[in-house]
Coordinates of C-alpha atoms in Angstrom, one line a residue:
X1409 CA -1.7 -11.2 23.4
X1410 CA -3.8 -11.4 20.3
X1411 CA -2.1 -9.9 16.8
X1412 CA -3.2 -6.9 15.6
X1413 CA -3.7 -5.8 12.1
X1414 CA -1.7 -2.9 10.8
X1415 CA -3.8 -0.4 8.9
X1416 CA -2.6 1.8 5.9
X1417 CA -2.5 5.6 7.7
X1418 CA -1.7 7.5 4.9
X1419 CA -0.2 7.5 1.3
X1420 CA 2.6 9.6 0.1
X1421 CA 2.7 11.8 -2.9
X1422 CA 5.8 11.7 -4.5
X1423 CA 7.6 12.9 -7.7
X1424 CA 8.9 9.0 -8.2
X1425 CA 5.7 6.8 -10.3
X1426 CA 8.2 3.9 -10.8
X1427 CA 11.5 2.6 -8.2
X1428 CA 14.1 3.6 -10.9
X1429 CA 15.8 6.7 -9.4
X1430 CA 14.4 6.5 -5.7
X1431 CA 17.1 7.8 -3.6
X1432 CA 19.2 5.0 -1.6
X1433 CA 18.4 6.4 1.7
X1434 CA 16.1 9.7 2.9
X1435 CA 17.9 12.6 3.2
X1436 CA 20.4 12.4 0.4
X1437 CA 18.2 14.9 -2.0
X1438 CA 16.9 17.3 0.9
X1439 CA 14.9 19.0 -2.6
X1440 CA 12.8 16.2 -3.2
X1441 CA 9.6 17.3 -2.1
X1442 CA 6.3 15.0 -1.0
X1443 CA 3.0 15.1 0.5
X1444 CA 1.9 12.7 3.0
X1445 CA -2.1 12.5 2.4
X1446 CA -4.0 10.9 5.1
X1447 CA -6.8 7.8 4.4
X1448 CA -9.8 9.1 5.0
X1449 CA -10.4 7.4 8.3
X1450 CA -7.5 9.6 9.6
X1451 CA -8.1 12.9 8.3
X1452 CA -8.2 14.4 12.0
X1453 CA -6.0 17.5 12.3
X1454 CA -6.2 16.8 16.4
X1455 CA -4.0 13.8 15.2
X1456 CA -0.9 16.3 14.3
X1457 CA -1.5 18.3 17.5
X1458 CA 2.3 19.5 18.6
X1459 CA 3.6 18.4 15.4
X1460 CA 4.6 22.0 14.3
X1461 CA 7.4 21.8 17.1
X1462 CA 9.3 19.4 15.3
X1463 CA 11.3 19.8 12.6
X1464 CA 11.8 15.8 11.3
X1465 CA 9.9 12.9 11.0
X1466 CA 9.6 9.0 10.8
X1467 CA 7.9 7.2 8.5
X1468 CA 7.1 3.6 9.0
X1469 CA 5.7 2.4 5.7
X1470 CA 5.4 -0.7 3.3
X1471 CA 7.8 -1.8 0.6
X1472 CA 4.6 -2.4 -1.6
X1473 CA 6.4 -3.0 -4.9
X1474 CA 8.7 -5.4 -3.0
X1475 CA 6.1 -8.0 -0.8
X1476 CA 6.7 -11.5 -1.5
X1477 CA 6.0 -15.0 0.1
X1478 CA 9.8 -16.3 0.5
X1479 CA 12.8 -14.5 2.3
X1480 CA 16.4 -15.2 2.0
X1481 CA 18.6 -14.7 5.2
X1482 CA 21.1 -12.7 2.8
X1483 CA 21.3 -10.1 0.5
X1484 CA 23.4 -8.3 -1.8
X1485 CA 24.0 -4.6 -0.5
X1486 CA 24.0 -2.1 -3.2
X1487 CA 26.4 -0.9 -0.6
X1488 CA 29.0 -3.2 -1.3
X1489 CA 28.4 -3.6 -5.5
X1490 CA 25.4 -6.7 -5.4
X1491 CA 28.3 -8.5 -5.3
X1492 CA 28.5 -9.5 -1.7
X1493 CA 26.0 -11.3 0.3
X1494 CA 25.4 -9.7 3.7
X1495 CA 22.4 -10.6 6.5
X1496 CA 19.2 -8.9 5.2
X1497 CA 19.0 -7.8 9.5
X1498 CA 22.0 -6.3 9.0
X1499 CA 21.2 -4.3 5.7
X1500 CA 18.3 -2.2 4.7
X1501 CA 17.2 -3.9 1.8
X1502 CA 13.4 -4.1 0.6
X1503 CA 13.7 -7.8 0.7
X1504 CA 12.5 -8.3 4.2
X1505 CA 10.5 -11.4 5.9
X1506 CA 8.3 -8.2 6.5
X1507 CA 8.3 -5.6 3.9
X1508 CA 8.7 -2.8 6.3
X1509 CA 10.8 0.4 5.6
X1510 CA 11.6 3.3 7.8
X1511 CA 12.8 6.9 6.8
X1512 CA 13.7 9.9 8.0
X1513 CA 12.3 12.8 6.7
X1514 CA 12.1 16.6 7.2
X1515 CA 8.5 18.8 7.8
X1516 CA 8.3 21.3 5.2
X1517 CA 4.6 22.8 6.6
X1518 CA 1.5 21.6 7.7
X1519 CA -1.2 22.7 5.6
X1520 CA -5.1 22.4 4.3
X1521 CA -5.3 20.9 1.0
X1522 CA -9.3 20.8 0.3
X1523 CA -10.6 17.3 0.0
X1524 CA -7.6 16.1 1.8
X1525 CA -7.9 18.0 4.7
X1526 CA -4.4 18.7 6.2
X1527 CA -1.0 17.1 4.8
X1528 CA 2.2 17.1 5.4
X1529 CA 4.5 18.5 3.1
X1530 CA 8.0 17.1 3.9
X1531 CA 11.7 17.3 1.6
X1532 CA 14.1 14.1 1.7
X1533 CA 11.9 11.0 1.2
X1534 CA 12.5 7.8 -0.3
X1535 CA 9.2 6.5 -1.2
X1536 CA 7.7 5.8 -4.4
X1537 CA 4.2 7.7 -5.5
X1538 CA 1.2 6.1 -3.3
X1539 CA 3.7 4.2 -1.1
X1540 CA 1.5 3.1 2.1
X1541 CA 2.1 4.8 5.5
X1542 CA 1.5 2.8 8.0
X1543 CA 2.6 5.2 11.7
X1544 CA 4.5 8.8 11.8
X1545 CA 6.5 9.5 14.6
X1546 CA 8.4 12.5 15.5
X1547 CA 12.4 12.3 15.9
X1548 CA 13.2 13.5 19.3
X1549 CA 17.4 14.7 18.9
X1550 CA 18.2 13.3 22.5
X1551 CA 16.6 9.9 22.1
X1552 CA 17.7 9.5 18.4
X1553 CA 20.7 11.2 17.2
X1554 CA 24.2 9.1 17.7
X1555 CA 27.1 11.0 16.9
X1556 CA 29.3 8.2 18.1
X1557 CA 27.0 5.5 16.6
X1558 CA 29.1 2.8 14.4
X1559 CA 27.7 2.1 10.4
X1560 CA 29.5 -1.0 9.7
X1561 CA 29.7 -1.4 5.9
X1562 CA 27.8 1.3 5.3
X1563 CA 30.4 3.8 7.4
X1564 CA 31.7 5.6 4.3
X1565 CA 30.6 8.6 2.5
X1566 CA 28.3 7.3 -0.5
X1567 CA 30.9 8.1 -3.1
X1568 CA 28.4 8.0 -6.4
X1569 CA 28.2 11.7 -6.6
X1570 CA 28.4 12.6 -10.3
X1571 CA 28.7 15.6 -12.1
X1572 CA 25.8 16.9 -14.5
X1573 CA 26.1 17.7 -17.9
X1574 CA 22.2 19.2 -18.0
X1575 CA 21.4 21.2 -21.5
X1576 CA 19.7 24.1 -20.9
X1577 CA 17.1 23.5 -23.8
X1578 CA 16.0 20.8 -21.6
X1579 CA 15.9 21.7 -18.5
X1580 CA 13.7 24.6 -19.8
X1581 CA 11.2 22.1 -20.4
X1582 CA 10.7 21.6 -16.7
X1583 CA 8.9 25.1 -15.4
X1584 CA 8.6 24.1 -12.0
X1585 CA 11.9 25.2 -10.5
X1586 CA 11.7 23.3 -7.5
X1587 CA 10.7 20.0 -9.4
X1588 CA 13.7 20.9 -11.4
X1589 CA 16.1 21.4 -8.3
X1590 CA 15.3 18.0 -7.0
X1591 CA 15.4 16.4 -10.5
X1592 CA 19.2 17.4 -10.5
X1593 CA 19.9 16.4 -6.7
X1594 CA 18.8 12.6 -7.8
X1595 CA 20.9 12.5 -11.3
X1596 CA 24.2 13.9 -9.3
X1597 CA 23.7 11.2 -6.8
X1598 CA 23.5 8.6 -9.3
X1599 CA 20.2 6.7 -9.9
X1600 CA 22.0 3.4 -11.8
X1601 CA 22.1 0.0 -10.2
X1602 CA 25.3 0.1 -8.3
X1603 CA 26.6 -3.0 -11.0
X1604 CA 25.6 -0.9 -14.4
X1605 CA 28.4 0.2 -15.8
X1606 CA 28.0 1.0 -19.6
X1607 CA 28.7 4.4 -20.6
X1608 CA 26.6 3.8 -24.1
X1609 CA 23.1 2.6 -21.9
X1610 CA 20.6 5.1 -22.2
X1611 CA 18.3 5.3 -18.8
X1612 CA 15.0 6.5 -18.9
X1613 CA 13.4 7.7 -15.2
X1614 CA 9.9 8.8 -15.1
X1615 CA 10.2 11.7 -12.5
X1616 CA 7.5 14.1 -11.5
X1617 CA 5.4 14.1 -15.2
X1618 CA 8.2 13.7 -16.9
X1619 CA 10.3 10.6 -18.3
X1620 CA 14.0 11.4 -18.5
X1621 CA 16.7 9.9 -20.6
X1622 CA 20.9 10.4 -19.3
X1623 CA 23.6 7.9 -20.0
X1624 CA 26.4 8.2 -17.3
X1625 CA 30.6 8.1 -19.0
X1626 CA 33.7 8.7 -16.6
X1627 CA 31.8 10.4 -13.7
X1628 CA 29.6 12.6 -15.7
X1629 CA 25.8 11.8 -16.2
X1630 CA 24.7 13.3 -19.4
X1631 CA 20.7 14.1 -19.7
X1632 CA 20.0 13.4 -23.7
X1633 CA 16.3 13.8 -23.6
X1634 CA 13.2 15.2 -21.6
X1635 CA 9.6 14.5 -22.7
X1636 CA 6.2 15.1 -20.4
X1637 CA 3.9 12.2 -20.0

C-alpha cells in the first residue's frame, strides 16, 4: 500500500493569534466561538450534506506551532504539574512523533460567508487562529460516548477554576458581548502554565483583537489591563 499525503482541508478562525490561553482540552469554554473555513479546493457545500443532523464534531488537525524532527517517548502532563514524566501515547501532549491533535467540538450553524462559501461556526475549540484542518467527522453518541470509560490520570475534575475579579471599566472596552463571554470562560479556567505560581507576574494574552493583562493571587485572577491591537 503506497503512503498517501495528507492535505490541509480547512483552517480555523479562532479568537486565540498566539498558544497562551488555548483551553487544555475542547469543550471546557462552550463560549469560545470559531469558524472553520474551507481551502479553496474544498469549498463544496455537497461535502457537508447531512451535517445539519448532528450536533458535534471532530476535528483532526495539525499542531503547527508544535512540529519538530525529534520525539521523546515521555512527557510532562500539565495534568500532573510538568513535574512528572508520563508516555507521550498515553497523554495528549502536542509533542507527538506526529503532530496530530483531535477535538471535540460543538456546530453552532452552517452558513454562507461570501468568498468563503459556507463555514462552519462551532463553540468549544482548542485551536489556535489558522490552525490546519486536516478531516471533520461527525460524533455519532452510540459509537463514541463512554459513560463507563476509565481517564487514568486525567480522571479528576480539572480543579483550576478561578474566580474573576473583571473591572467593569475594562470589560467595557470589549463591545462584542459574546467575545467578552468567552474571554471570561478562559481566565476562570486558568490560562497559566500549570508550574507558574507567582501572584506578582503580570500575563499578557492576545485574545480576539485584544491583548489582556491579569495576574492570578489565592484563587482569584485579577485583569489589570485591556488594550486593542
Amino acid at each position: 500500500m503506497s503512503e498517501h499525503t495528507m492535505k490541509v482541508i480547512a483552517r480555523i478562525r479562532s479568537p486565540f493569534s498566539g498558544k497562551f490561553g488555548i483551553p487544555r482540552q475542547s469543550g471546557l469554554v462552550k463560549e469560545l466561538r470559531s469558524t472553520i473555513v474551507f481551502e479553496p479546493e474544498f469549498r463544496n457545500s455537497d461535502a457537508l450534506r447531512g451535517m445539519e443532523g448532528f450536533s458535534h464534531l471532530w476535528l483532526i488537525w495539525q499542531f503547527s506551532e508544535a512540529a519538530r524532527d525529534e520525539w521523546s517517548p515521555t512527557v510532562r502532563p500539565p495534568r500532573l504539574g510538568g513535574n512528572v514524566r508520563m508516555g507521550v501515547f498515553a497523554t495528549r501532549s502536542p509533542f507527538r512523533p506526529n503532530p496530530i491533535g483531535l477535538s471535540c467540538v460543538e456546530i453552532i450553524g452552517i452558513e454562507e460567508q461570501g468568498e468563503y462559501g459556507t463555514v462552519i461556526v462551532v463553540a468549544g475549540a482548542d485551536l489556535m487562529d489558522g490552525t490546519p484542518i486536516y478531516d471533520i467527522k461527525p460524533y455519532a453518541v452510540y459509537a463514541d460516548c463512554h459513560p463507563d470509560a476509565r481517564s487514568g490520570f486525567a480522571s479528576a475534575q480539572w480543579d483550576r477554576q478561578l474566580k474573576l475579579d473583571f473591572p467593569d471599566s475594562l470589560a467595557e472596552k470589549i463591545s462584542d458581548s459574546s467575545l467578552l463571554a468567552a474571554l471570561r470562560g478562559v481566565l476562570e479556567n486558568d490560562p497559566r502554565p500549570s508550574y507558574h505560581k507567582d501572584p506578582e507576574r503580570i500575563y499578557g494574552m492576545d485574545f480576539g483583537g485584544y491583548n489582556v493583562k491579569f495576574r492570578v493571587s489565592d484563587g482569584v485572577l485579577t485583569v489589570t489591563d485591556i488594550a486593542k491591537i
